[in-house]
PDB file of C-alpha atoms in Angstrom:
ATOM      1  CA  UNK A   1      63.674  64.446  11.412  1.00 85.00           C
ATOM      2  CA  UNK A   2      59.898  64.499  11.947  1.00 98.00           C
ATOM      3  CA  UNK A   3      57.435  67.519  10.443  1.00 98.00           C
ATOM      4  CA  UNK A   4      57.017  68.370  14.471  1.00 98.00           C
ATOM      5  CA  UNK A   5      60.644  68.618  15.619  1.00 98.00           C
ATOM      6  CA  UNK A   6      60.788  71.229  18.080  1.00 98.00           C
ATOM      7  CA  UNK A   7      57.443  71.711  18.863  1.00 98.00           C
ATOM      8  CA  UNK A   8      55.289  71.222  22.445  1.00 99.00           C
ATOM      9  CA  UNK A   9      52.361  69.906  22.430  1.00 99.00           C
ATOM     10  CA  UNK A  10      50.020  69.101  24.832  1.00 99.00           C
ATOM     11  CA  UNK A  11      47.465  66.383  24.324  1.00 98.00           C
ATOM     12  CA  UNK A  12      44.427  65.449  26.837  1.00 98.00           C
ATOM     13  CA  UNK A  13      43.083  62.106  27.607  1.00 97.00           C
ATOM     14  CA  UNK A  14      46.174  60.704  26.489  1.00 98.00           C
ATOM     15  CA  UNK A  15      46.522  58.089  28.486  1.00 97.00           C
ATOM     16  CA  UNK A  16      44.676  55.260  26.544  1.00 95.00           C
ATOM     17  CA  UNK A  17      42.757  55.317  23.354  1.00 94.00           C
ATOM     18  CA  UNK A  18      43.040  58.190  20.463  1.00 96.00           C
ATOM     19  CA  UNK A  19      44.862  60.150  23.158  1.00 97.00           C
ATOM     20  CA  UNK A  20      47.857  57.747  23.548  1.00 97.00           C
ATOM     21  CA  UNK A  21      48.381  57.130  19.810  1.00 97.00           C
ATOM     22  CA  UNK A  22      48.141  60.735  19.465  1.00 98.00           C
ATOM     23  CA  UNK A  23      50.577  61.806  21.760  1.00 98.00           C
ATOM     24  CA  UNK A  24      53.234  58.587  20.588  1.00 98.00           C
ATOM     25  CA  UNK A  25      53.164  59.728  16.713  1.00 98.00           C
ATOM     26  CA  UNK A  26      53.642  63.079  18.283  1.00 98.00           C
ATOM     27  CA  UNK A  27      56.804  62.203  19.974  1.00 98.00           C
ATOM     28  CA  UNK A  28      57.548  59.766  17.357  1.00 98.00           C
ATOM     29  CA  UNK A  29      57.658  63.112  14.730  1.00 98.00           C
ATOM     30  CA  UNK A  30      60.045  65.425  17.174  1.00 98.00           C
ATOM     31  CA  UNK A  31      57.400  66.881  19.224  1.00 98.00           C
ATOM     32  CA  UNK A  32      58.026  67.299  23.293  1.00 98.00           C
ATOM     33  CA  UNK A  33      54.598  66.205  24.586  1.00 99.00           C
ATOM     34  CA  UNK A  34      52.549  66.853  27.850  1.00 99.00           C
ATOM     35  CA  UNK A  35      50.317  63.497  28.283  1.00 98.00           C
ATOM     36  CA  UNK A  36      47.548  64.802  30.464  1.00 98.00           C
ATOM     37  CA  UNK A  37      45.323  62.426  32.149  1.00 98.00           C
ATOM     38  CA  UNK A  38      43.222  62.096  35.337  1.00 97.00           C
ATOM     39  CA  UNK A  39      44.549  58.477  35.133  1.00 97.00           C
ATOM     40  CA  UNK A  40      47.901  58.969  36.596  1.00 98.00           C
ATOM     41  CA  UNK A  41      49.413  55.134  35.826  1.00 98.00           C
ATOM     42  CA  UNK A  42      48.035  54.959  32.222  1.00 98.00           C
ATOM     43  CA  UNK A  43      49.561  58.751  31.522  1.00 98.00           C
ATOM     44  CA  UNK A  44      52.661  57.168  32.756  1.00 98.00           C
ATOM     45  CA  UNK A  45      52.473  54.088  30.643  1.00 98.00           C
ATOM     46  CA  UNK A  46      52.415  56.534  27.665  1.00 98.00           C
ATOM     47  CA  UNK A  47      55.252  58.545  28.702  1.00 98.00           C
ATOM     48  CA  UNK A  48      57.201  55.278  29.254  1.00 98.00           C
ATOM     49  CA  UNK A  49      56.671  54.298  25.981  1.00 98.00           C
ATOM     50  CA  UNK A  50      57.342  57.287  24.686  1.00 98.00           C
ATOM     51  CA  UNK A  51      60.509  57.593  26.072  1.00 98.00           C
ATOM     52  CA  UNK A  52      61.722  53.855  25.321  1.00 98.00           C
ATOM     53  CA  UNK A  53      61.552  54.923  22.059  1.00 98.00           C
ATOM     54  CA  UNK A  54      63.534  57.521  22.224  1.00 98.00           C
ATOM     55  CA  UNK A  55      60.550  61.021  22.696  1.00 98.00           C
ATOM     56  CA  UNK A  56      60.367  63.360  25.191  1.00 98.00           C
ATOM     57  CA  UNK A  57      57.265  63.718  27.368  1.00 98.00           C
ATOM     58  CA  UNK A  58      55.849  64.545  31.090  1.00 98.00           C
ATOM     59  CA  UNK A  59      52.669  63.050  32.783  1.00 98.00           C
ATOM     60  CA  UNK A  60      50.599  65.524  34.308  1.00 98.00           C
ATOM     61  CA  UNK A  61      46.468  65.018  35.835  1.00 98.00           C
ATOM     62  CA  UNK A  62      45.394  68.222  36.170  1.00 98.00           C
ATOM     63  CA  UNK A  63      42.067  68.149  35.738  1.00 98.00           C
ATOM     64  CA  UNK A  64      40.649  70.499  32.375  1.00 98.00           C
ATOM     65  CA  UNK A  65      37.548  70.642  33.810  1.00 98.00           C
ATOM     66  CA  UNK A  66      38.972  73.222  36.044  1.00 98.00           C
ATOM     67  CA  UNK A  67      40.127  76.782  34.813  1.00 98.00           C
ATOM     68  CA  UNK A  68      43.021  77.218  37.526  1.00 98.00           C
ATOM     69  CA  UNK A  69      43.957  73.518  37.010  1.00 98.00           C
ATOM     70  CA  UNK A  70      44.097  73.703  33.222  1.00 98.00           C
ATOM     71  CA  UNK A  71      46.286  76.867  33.529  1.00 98.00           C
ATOM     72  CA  UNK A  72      48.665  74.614  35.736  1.00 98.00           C
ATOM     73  CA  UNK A  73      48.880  72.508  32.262  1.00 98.00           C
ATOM     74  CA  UNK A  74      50.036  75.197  30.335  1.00 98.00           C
ATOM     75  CA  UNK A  75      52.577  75.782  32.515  1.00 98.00           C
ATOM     76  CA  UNK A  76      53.784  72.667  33.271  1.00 98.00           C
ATOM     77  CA  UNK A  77      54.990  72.200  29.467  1.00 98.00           C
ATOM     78  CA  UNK A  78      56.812  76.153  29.803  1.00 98.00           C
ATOM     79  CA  UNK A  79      58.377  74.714  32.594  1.00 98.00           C
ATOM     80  CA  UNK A  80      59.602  71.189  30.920  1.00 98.00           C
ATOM     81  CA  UNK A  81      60.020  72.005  27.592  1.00 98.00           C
ATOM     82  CA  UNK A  82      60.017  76.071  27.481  1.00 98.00           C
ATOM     83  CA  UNK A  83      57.337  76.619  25.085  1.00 98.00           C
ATOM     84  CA  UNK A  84      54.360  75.826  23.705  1.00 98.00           C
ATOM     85  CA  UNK A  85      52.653  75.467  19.586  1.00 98.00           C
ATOM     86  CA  UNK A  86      49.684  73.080  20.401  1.00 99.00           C
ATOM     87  CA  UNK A  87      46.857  71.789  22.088  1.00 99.00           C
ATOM     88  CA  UNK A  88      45.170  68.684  21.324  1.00 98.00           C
ATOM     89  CA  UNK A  89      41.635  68.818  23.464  1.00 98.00           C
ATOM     90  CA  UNK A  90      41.131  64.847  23.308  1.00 98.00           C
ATOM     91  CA  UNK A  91      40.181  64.422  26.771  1.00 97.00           C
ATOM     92  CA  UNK A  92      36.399  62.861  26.556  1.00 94.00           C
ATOM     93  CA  UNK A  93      33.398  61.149  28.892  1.00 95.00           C
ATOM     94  CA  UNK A  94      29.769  59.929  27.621  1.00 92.00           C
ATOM     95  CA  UNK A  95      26.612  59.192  30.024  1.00 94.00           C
ATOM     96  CA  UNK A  96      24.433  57.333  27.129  1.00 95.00           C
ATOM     97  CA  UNK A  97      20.468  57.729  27.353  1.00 96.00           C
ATOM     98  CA  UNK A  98      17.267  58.263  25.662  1.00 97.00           C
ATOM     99  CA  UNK A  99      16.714  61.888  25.632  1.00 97.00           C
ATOM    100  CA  UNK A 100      13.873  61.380  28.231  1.00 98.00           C
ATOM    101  CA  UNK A 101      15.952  59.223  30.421  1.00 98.00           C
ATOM    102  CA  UNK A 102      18.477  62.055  30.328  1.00 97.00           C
ATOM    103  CA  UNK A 103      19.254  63.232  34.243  1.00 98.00           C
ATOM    104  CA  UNK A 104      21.299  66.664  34.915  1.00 98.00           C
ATOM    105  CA  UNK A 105      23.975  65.054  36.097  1.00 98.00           C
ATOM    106  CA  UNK A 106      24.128  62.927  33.094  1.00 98.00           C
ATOM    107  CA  UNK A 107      23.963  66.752  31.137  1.00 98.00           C
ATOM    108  CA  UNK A 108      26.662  68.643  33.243  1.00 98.00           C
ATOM    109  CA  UNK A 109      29.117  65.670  33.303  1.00 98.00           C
ATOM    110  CA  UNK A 110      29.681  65.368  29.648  1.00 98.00           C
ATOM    111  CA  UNK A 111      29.356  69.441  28.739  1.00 98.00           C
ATOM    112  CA  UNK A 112      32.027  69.687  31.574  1.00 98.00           C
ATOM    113  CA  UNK A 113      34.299  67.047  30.130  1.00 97.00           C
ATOM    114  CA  UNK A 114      34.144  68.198  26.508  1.00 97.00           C
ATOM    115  CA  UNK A 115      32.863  71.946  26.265  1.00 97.00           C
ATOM    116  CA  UNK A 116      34.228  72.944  29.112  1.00 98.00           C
ATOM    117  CA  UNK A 117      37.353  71.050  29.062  1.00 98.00           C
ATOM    118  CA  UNK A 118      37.640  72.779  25.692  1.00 98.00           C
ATOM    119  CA  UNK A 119      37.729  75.817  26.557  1.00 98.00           C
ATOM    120  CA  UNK A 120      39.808  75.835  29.711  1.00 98.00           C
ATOM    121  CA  UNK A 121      43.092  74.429  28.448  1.00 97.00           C
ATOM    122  CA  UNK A 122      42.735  76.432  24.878  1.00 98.00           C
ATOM    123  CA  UNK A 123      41.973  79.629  26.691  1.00 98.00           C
ATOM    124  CA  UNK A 124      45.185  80.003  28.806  1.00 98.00           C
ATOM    125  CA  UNK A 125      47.106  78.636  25.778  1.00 98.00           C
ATOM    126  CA  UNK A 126      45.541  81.384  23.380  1.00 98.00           C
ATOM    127  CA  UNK A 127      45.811  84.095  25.974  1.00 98.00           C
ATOM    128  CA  UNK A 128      49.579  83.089  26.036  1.00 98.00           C
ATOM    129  CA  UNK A 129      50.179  83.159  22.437  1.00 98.00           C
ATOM    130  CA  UNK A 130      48.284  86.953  22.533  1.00 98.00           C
ATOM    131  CA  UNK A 131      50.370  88.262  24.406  1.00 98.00           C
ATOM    132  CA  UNK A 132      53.519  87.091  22.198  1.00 98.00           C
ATOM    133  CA  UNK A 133      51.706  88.421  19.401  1.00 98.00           C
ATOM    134  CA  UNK A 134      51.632  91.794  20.462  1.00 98.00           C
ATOM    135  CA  UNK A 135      55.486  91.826  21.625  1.00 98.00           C
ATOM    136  CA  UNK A 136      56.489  90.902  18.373  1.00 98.00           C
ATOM    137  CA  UNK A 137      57.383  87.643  19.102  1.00 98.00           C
ATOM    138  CA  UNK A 138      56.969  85.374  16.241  1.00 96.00           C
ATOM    139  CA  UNK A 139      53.829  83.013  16.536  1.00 98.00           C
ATOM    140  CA  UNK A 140      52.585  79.354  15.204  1.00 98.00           C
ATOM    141  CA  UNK A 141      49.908  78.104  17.392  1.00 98.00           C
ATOM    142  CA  UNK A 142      47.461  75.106  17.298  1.00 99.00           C
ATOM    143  CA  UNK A 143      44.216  74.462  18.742  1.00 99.00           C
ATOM    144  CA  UNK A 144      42.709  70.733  17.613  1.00 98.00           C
ATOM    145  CA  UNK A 145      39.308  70.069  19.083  1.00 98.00           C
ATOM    146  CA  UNK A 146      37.363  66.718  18.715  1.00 98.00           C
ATOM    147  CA  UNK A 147      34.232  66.718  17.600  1.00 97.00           C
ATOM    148  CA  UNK A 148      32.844  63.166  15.881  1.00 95.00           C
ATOM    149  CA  UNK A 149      30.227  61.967  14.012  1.00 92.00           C
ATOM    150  CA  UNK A 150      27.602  62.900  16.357  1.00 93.00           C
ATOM    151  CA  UNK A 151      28.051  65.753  16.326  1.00 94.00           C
ATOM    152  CA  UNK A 152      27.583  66.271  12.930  1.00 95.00           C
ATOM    153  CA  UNK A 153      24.459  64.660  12.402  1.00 94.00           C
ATOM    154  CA  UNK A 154      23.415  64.063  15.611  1.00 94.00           C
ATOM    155  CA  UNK A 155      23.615  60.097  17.057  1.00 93.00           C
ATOM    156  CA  UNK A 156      20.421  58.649  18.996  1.00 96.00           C
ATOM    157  CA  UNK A 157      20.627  58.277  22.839  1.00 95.00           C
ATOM    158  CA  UNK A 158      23.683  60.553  22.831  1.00 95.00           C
ATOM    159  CA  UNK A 159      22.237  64.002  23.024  1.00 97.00           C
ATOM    160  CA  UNK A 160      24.090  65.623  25.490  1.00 98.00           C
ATOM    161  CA  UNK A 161      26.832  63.754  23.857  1.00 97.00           C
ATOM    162  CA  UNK A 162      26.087  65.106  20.468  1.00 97.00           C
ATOM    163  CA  UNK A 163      25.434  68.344  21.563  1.00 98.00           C
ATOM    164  CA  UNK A 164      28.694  68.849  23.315  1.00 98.00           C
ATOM    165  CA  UNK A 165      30.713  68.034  19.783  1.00 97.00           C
ATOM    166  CA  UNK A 166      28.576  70.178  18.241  1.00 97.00           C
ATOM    167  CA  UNK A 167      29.342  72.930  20.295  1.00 97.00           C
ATOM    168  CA  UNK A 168      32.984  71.904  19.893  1.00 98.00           C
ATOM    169  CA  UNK A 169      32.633  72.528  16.116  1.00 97.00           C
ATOM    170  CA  UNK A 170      30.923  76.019  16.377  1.00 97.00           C
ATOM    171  CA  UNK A 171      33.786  76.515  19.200  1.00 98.00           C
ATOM    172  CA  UNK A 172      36.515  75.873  17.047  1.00 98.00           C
ATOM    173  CA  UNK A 173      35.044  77.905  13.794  1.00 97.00           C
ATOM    174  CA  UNK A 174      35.283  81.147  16.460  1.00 98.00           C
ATOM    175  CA  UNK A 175      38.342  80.251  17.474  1.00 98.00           C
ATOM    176  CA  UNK A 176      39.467  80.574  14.102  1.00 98.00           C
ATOM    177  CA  UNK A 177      38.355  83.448  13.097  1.00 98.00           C
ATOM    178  CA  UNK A 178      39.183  85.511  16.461  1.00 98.00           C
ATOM    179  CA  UNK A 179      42.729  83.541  16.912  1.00 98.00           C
ATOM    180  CA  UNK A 180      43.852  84.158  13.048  1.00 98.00           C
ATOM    181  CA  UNK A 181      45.566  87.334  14.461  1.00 98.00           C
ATOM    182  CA  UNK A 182      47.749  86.422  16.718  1.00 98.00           C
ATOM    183  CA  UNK A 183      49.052  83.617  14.478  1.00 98.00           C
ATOM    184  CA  UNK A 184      47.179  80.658  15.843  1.00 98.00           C
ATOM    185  CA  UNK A 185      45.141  77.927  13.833  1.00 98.00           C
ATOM    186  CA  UNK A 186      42.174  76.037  15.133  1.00 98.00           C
ATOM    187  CA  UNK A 187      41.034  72.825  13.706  1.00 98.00           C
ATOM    188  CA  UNK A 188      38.411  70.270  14.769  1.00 98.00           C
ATOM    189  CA  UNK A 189      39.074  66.211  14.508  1.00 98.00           C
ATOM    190  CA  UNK A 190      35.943  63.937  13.933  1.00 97.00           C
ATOM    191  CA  UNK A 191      37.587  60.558  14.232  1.00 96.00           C
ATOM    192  CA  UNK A 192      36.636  56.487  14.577  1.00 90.00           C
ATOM    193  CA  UNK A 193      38.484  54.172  16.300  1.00 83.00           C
ATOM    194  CA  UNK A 194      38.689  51.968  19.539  1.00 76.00           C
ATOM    195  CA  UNK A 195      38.945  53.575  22.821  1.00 69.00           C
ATOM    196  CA  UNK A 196      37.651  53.385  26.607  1.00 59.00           C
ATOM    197  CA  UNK A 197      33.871  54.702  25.167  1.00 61.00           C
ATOM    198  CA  UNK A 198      33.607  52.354  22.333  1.00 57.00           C
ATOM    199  CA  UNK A 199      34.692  49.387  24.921  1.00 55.00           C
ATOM    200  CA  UNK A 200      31.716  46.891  25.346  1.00 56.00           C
ATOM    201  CA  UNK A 201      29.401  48.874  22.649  1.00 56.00           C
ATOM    202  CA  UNK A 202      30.796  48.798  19.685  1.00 57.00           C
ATOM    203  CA  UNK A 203      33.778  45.591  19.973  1.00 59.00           C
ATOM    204  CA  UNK A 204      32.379  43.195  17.499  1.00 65.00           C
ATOM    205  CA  UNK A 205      31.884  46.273  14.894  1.00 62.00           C
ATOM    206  CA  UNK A 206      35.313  47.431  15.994  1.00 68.00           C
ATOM    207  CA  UNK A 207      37.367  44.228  16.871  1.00 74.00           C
ATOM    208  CA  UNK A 208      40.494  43.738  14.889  1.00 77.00           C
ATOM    209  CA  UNK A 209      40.431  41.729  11.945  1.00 75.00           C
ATOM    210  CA  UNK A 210      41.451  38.242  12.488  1.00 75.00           C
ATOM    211  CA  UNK A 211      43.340  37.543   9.300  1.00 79.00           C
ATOM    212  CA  UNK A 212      45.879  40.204   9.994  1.00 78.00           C
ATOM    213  CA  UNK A 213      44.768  42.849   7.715  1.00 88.00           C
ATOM    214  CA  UNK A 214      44.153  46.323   7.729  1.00 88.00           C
ATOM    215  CA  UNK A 215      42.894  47.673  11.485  1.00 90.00           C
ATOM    216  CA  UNK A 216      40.709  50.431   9.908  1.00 90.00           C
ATOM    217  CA  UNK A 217      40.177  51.200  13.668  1.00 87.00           C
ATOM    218  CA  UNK A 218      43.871  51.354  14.916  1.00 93.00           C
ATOM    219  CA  UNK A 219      43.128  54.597  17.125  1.00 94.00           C
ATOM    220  CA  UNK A 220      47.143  55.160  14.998  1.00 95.00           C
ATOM    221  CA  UNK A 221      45.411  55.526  11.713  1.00 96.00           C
ATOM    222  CA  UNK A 222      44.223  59.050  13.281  1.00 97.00           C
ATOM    223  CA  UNK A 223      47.510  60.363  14.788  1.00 97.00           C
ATOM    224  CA  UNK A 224      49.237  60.905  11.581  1.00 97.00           C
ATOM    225  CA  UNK A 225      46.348  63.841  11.036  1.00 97.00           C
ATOM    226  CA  UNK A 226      46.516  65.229  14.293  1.00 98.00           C
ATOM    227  CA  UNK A 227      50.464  65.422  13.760  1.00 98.00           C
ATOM    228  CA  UNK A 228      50.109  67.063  10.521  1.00 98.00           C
ATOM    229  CA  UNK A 229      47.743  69.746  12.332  1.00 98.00           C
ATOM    230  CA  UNK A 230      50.110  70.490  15.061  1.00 98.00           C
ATOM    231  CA  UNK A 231      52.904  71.157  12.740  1.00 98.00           C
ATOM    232  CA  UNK A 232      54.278  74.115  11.120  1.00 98.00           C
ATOM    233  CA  UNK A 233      53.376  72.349   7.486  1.00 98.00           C
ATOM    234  CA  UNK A 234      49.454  72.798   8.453  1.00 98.00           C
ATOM    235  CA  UNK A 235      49.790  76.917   8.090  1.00 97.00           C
ATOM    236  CA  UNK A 236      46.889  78.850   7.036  1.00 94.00           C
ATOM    237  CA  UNK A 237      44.198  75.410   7.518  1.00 98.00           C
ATOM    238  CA  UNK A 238      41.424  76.581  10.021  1.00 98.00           C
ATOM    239  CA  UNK A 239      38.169  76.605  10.750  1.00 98.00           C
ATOM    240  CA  UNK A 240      37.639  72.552   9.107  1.00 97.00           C
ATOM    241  CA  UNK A 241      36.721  69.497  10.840  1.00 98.00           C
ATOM    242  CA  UNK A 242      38.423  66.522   9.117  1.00 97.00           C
ATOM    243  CA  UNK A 243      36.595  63.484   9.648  1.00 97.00           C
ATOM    244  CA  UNK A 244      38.619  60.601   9.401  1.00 95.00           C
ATOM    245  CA  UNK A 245      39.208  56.751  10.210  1.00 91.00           C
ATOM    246  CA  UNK A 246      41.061  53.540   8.760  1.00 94.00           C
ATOM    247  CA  UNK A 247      42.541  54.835   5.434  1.00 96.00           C
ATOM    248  CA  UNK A 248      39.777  57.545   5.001  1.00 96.00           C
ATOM    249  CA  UNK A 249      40.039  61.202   5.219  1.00 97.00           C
ATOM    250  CA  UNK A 250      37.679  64.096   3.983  1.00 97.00           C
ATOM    251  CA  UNK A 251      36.469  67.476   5.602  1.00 97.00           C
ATOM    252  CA  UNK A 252      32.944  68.042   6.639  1.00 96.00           C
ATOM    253  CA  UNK A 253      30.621  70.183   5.257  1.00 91.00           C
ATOM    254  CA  UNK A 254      28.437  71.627   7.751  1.00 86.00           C
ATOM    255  CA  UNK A 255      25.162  73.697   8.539  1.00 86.00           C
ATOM    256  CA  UNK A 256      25.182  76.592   5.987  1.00 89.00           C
ATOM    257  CA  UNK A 257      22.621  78.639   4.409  1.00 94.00           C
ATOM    258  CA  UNK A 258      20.295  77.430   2.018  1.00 94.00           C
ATOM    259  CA  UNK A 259      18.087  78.665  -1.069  1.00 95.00           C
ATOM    260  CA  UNK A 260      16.224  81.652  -0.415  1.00 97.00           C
ATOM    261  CA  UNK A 261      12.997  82.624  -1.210  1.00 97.00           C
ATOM    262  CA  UNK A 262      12.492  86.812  -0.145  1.00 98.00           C
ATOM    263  CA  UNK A 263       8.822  87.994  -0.248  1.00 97.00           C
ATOM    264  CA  UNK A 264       9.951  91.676   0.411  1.00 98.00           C
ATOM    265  CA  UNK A 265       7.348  91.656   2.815  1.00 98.00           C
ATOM    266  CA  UNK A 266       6.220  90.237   6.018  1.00 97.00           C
ATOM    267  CA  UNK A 267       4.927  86.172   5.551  1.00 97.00           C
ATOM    268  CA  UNK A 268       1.262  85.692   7.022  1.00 97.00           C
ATOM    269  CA  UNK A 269       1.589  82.491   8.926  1.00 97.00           C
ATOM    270  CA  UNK A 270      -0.797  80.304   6.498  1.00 97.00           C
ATOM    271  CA  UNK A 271       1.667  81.541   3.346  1.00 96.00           C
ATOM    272  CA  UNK A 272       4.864  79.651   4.888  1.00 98.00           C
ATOM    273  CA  UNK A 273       3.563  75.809   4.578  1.00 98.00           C
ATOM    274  CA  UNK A 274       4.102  75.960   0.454  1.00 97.00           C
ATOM    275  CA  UNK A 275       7.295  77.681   0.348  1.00 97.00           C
ATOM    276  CA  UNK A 276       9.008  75.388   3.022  1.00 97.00           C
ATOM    277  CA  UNK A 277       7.686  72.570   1.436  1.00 97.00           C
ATOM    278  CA  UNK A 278       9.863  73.678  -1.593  1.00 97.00           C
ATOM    279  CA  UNK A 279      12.378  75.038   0.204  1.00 97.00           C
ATOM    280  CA  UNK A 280      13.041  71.694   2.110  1.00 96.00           C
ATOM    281  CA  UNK A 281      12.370  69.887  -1.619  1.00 96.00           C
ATOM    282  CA  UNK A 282      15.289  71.761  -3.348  1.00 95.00           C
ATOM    283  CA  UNK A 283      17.465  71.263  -0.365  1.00 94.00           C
ATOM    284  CA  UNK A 284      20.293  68.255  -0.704  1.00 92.00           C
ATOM    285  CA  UNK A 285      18.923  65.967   2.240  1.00 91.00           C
ATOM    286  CA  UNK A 286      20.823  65.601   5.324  1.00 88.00           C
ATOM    287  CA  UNK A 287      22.919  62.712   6.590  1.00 91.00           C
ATOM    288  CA  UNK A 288      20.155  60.477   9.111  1.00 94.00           C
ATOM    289  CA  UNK A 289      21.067  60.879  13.020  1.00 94.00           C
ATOM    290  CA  UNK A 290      23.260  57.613  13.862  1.00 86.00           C
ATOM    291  CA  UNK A 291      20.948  54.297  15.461  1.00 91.00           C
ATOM    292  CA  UNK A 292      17.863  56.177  13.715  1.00 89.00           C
TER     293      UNK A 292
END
């Protein structure tokens, strides 16, 4: 028996990619999974897969870019399976350019995709496990956003791109302290490996080895943590963003506040140069923005 028997879960973009090993080691632990994707043969593929080997799960494309169509998500899996304990936000787009090259289409397409998409699918979800809440009814809900790398520290020619995930991480750090309540988690995934976005940028970096060892980016090296999140053993984690690829796992340490220097009095302009000079000094240095 796997540590998700009897849970739903539904996991976006899961057609190829992160999403589709995701939504396999799901099904592969006991979960009942809804494998959303706008791509209606690759969700299929999954769910074929899945059930060859024995899982339960449904295709759906509704898109999670739109709040009615995102609701029709939710209750597609309470209409399959009867319940629901998790969503996996996966689902994920990039439009690549020098911050001056940047157009507004290039801006709204990837906030749509990731913030919005975000918040769509996890807001009819949490608004569902509310309302069990307060009738008593007993409670273990998951939200798992992805974030990445980039959104931690920033990556160059990916600024709408970074600044999407790092919504997603200040997203999910409310979510977990409004959604503690009603007995729901919320967790953020920053994770490597091969997938539709890294496809002709990144395939010599991220090719399989050729002697047959270790695939450090095997999108499957991430599922196991995203199966351990949506399970009942990950009770009382929330508000981290695990960062993880290959064998490697740790949890990030983000913005926080510093040293602080309190004059007890308003700062004259011409005083502040000196003190952030040591301010910045004493301060451990920040990871460099990817490419720079």
């Amino acid at each position: 028996m796997g540590i998700c028997e009897g849970r739903v879960a539904i996991v976006t973009g899961a057609g190829g990619g992160l999403g589709r090993a995701y939504a396999k080691r799901l099904a592969a632990e006991g979960a009942s999974v809804v494998v959303n994707d706008i791509n209606a043969e690759t969700a299929a593929t999954c769910v074929a897969e899945i059930e060859a080997d024995g899982g339960k799960a449904i295709v759906n494309t509704d898109n999670i870019t739109d709040y009615e169509a995102a609701g029709n998500i939710v209750k597609a899996a309470l209409a399959e399976f009867g319940d629901l304990h998790a969503v996996v936000n996966n689902a994920g787009n990039n439009r690549d350019r020098m911050f001056t090259s940047l157009t507004p289409d290039d801006w709204d397409a990837v906030m749509a995709v990731h913030l919005k998409g975000h918040f769509c699918i996890s807001s009819h979800a949490a608004k569902r496990w509310r309302v069990m809440s307060k009738e008593g009814k007993p409670v273990s809900g998951r939200i798992i956003n992805t974030s990445s790398g980039a959104g931690l520290q920033g990556s160059v020619a990916q600024s709408n791109y970074a600044a999407a995930k790092g919504g997603i991480l200040s997203l999910t750090l409310v979510q977990s302290a409004e959604l503690a309540r009603y007995g729901v988690t919320a967790n953020a995934v920053a994770p490597q490996g091969r997938t539709g976005m890294t496809a002709g940028v990144f395939d010599e970096m991220m090719k399989p080895p050729e002697d047959g060892g270790f695939d450090v980016f095997d999108p499957a090296n991430v599922a196991p943590l995203v199966a351990w999140l949506v399970s009942e053993q990950s009770d009382g984690v929330t508000g981290k963003c695990f960062e993880m690829y290959g064998g490697k796992i740790s949890v990030a340490d983000g913005w926080r506040t510093g040293e602080v220097v309190d004059k007890g009095a308003r700062w004259e302009p011409a005083e502040l140069g000196e003190t952030i000079s040591e301010l910045i000094e004493k301060a451990p240095p920040p990871q460099p923005v990817y490419g720079s």
